[in-house]
GROMACS .gro file of C-alpha atoms in nm:
model
  205
    1MET     CA    1   1.423  11.726  11.161
    2THR     CA    2   1.329  11.997  11.254
    3ARG     CA    3   1.221  12.362  10.989
    4ILE     CA    4   1.463  12.513  11.096
    5GLY     CA    5   1.738  12.284  11.105
    6ARG     CA    6   1.639  12.160  10.749
    7LYS     CA    7   1.650  12.528  10.611
    8ALA     CA    8   2.002  12.523  10.785
    9ARG     CA    9   2.166  12.248  10.593
   10ILE     CA   10   1.979  12.334  10.227
   11ALA     CA   11   2.129  12.635  10.325
   12ARG     CA   12   2.408  12.542  10.430
   13ARG     CA   13   2.481  12.282  10.048
   14HIS     CA   14   2.385  12.523   9.793
   15GLY     CA   15   2.636  12.792   9.977
   16ALA     CA   16   2.680  13.137  10.160
   17ALA     CA   17   2.685  13.309   9.783
   18ASP     CA   18   2.339  13.120   9.662
   19VAL     CA   19   2.228  13.225   9.943
   20ALA     CA   20   2.235  13.603  10.019
   21ARG     CA   21   2.193  13.588   9.631
   22ALA     CA   22   1.839  13.487   9.681
   23LEU     CA   23   1.754  13.691   9.976
   24ALA     CA   24   1.872  13.973   9.737
   25ARG     CA   25   1.697  13.855   9.500
   26LYS     CA   26   1.303  13.843   9.713
   27ALA     CA   27   1.369  14.202   9.914
   28VAL     CA   28   1.447  14.319   9.557
   29ARG     CA   29   1.160  14.087   9.411
   30LEU     CA   30   0.835  14.066   9.654
   31PRO     CA   31   0.700  14.466   9.646
   32LEU     CA   32   0.701  14.363   9.270
   33LEU     CA   33   0.455  14.091   9.290
   34LEU     CA   34   0.268  14.212   9.528
   35ALA     CA   35   0.239  14.514   9.262
   36PHE     CA   36   0.136  14.358   8.977
   37GLY     CA   37  -0.083  14.105   9.215
   38ALA     CA   38   0.154  13.766   9.110
   39ASP     CA   39   0.231  13.417   9.350
   40ARG     CA   40   0.451  13.533   9.637
   41TRP     CA   41   0.556  13.092   9.551
   42HIS     CA   42   0.812  13.255   9.261
   43LEU     CA   43   1.045  13.422   9.536
   44ARG     CA   44   1.121  13.066   9.561
   45GLY     CA   45   1.449  13.146   9.345
   46TYR     CA   46   1.655  12.980   9.149
   47HIS     CA   47   2.008  13.003   9.366
   48THR     CA   48   1.797  12.801   9.667
   49THR     CA   49   1.611  12.629   9.469
   50ALA     CA   50   1.732  12.223   9.323
   51TYR     CA   51   1.527  12.149   9.090
   52MET     CA   52   1.563  12.478   8.856
   53LYS     CA   53   1.952  12.400   8.936
   54ALA     CA   54   1.863  12.072   8.819
   55ALA     CA   55   1.624  12.113   8.498
   56VAL     CA   56   1.895  12.424   8.386
   57ALA     CA   57   2.242  12.174   8.372
   58PHE     CA   58   1.978  11.873   8.279
   59ALA     CA   59   1.891  12.191   7.971
   60ARG     CA   60   2.210  12.295   7.922
   61ASP     CA   61   2.358  11.848   7.893
   62VAL     CA   62   2.036  11.797   7.622
   63PRO     CA   63   2.216  11.666   7.292
   64LEU     CA   64   2.146  11.923   7.065
   65GLU     CA   65   2.180  12.248   6.987
   66LEU     CA   66   1.939  12.446   7.093
   67ASP     CA   67   1.693  12.741   6.867
   68VAL     CA   68   1.384  12.731   7.033
   69VAL     CA   69   1.285  12.626   7.370
   70ALA     CA   70   0.914  12.636   7.577
   71GLU     CA   71   0.828  12.622   7.962
   72VAL     CA   72   0.524  12.640   7.993
   73GLY     CA   73   0.502  12.729   8.364
   74CYS     CA   74   0.741  12.986   8.326
   75GLY     CA   75   0.714  13.248   8.596
   76LEU     CA   76   0.935  13.444   8.668
   77GLY     CA   77   1.164  13.277   8.394
   78GLU     CA   78   1.386  13.120   8.631
   79ILE     CA   79   1.466  12.816   8.448
   80LEU     CA   80   1.422  12.958   8.104
   81THR     CA   81   1.619  13.286   8.135
   82ARG     CA   82   1.950  12.977   8.248
   83VAL     CA   83   1.901  12.721   7.906
   84PRO     CA   84   2.080  12.839   7.651
   85ALA     CA   85   1.880  12.944   7.288
   86ARG     CA   86   1.853  13.171   7.016
   87ARG     CA   87   1.488  13.167   7.068
   88ARG     CA   88   1.318  13.087   7.491
   89LEU     CA   89   0.910  13.144   7.472
   90GLY     CA   90   0.757  13.149   7.850
   91TYR     CA   91   0.423  13.076   7.879
   92ASP     CA   92   0.245  13.092   8.214
   93ILE     CA   93  -0.176  13.163   8.368
   94ASP     CA   94  -0.039  13.425   8.621
   95ARG     CA   95  -0.031  13.779   8.462
   96GLY     CA   96   0.065  13.927   8.715
   97VAL     CA   97   0.445  13.665   8.725
   98ILE     CA   98   0.385  13.704   8.381
   99ALA     CA   99   0.395  14.147   8.409
  100SER     CA  100   0.718  14.138   8.675
  101ALA     CA  101   0.852  13.899   8.449
  102ARG     CA  102   0.878  14.158   8.180
  103PHE     CA  103   0.935  14.426   8.384
  104LEU     CA  104   1.220  14.233   8.504
  105GLN     CA  105   1.374  14.161   8.255
  106ARG     CA  106   1.450  14.488   8.107
  107PHE     CA  107   1.736  14.452   8.408
  108THR     CA  108   1.848  14.167   8.126
  109ARG     CA  109   1.995  13.988   7.854
  110SER     CA  110   1.782  13.687   7.852
  111ALA     CA  111   1.550  13.844   7.559
  112ALA     CA  112   1.289  13.547   7.621
  113GLU     CA  113   0.971  13.577   7.494
  114PHE     CA  114   0.703  13.599   7.836
  115THR     CA  115   0.331  13.499   7.722
  116VAL     CA  116   0.015  13.455   7.928
  117GLY     CA  117  -0.154  13.086   7.879
  118SER     CA  118  -0.140  12.731   7.953
  119PHE     CA  119  -0.014  12.429   7.781
  120GLU     CA  120  -0.326  12.446   7.531
  121GLU     CA  121  -0.201  12.772   7.375
  122LEU     CA  122   0.103  12.664   7.254
  123ALA     CA  123   0.018  12.357   7.055
  124GLY     CA  124  -0.086  12.672   6.875
  125ALA     CA  125   0.179  12.843   6.862
  126GLU     CA  126   0.386  12.990   6.591
  127PRO     CA  127   0.695  12.808   6.600
  128GLU     CA  128   0.667  12.469   6.376
  129VAL     CA  129   1.000  12.274   6.601
  130ILE     CA  130   1.028  12.352   6.987
  131ASP     CA  131   1.315  12.131   7.024
  132LEU     CA  132   1.349  12.116   7.487
  133LEU     CA  133   0.944  12.155   7.620
  134VAL     CA  134   1.058  12.254   8.019
  135VAL     CA  135   0.724  12.173   8.221
  136THR     CA  136   0.811  12.151   8.592
  137GLY     CA  137   0.702  12.251   8.934
  138TRP     CA  138   0.367  12.166   8.825
  139PHE     CA  139   0.284  11.940   8.547
  140HIS     CA  140   0.228  11.644   8.803
  141TYR     CA  141  -0.069  11.827   8.989
  142MET     CA  142  -0.323  11.750   8.655
  143PRO     CA  143  -0.466  11.398   8.587
  144ASP     CA  144  -0.356  11.121   8.373
  145ASP     CA  145  -0.614  11.182   8.111
  146TRP     CA  146  -0.517  11.555   8.119
  147ILE     CA  147  -0.168  11.500   8.064
  148LYS     CA  148  -0.220  11.274   7.798
  149ASP     CA  149  -0.483  11.436   7.617
  150ARG     CA  150  -0.282  11.754   7.627
  151LEU     CA  151   0.003  11.640   7.514
  152ARG     CA  152  -0.120  11.432   7.196
  153ASP     CA  153  -0.227  11.733   7.082
  154LEU     CA  154   0.110  11.883   7.107
  155LEU     CA  155   0.312  11.707   6.896
  156ALA     CA  156  -0.009  11.597   6.681
  157ALA     CA  157   0.037  12.024   6.608
  158LYS     CA  158   0.439  12.092   6.562
  159ARG     CA  159   0.800  11.877   6.637
  160VAL     CA  160   0.870  11.925   6.971
  161ARG     CA  161   1.224  11.693   7.029
  162TYR     CA  162   1.289  11.662   7.355
  163ILE     CA  163   1.077  11.707   7.770
  164LEU     CA  164   1.214  11.766   8.056
  165VAL     CA  165   0.887  11.681   8.326
  166ASP     CA  166   0.933  11.662   8.702
  167GLU     CA  167   0.737  11.398   8.973
  168PHE     CA  168   0.738  11.454   9.318
  169PRO     CA  169   0.867  11.155   9.567
  170HIS     CA  170   0.466  11.079   9.706
  171GLN     CA  171   0.338  11.012   9.325
  172ARG     CA  172   0.640  10.831   9.242
  173GLY     CA  173   0.570  10.605   8.941
  174ARG     CA  174   0.285  10.751   8.744
  175ILE     CA  175   0.427  11.067   8.532
  176GLU     CA  176   0.768  10.802   8.365
  177PRO     CA  177   0.506  10.571   8.222
  178LEU     CA  178   0.275  10.851   8.068
  179MET     CA  179   0.571  10.976   7.972
  180ASP     CA  180   0.662  10.701   7.778
  181LEU     CA  181   0.377  10.678   7.576
  182PHE     CA  182   0.569  10.969   7.380
  183GLY     CA  183   0.911  10.924   7.385
  184VAL     CA  184   1.184  10.691   7.457
  185GLN     CA  185   1.327  10.809   7.860
  186VAL     CA  186   1.698  10.944   7.796
  187GLU     CA  187   1.798  11.047   8.132
  188ARG     CA  188   1.725  11.116   8.491
  189ARG     CA  189   1.804  11.268   8.759
  190ARG     CA  190   1.742  11.361   9.105
  191ASP     CA  191   1.641  11.676   9.284
  192TRP     CA  192   1.812  11.639   9.660
  193GLN     CA  193   1.623  11.938   9.807
  194ASP     CA  194   1.273  11.826   9.766
  195ASP     CA  195   1.339  11.495   9.605
  196LYS     CA  196   1.151  11.527   9.311
  197SER     CA  197   1.266  11.329   9.014
  198LEU     CA  198   1.366  11.504   8.676
  199PHE     CA  199   1.303  11.337   8.300
  200LEU     CA  200   1.436  11.382   8.014
  201TYR     CA  201   1.212  11.191   7.681
  202ARG     CA  202   1.312  11.234   7.351
  203CYS     CA  203   1.023  11.305   7.095
  204ASP     CA  204   1.037  11.261   6.776
  205ALA     CA  205   1.254  10.963   6.768
   0.00000   0.00000   0.00000
């Protein structure tokens, strides 16, 4: 299938309304990202990205009322701002994208807290309990030892009840056994667009 043909198939599956929303948002956000110096990758927004939709649906189905949700690698907050929680904490190492997210928040009611920071900062952050930690779109790029060390440090520092993580198809079978070291898998779902797997783990069982 040609690239154009694949894009047309994906667009049909998302639907005309979501494609229109995505195009309108890109028109607004491109100048903003350029002004703040953020990576243009973040133009791939919620309305035409299946893994983001799947992550939001997964988060909404977590079997408890969410008080604190944290997302590392939050970008513009496409996932974070759609998850129902009293407090939403977003971390990203891209200063430009955090500046963009804060600017866009002026026009929404999401009330998320956006911070320039990485996974390491989360262990020292103020909330003692995180009901749901979202790490999608980047975690699988990190080496195995990095993942194990960071998760060990985080879970030693605070109570994390659930973790939502994804895995690319070319790495299938890698993230799952790493996460099995730290929690119990609750459910697995598939992203039809990129053929990624999303996993929900309970880490305080």
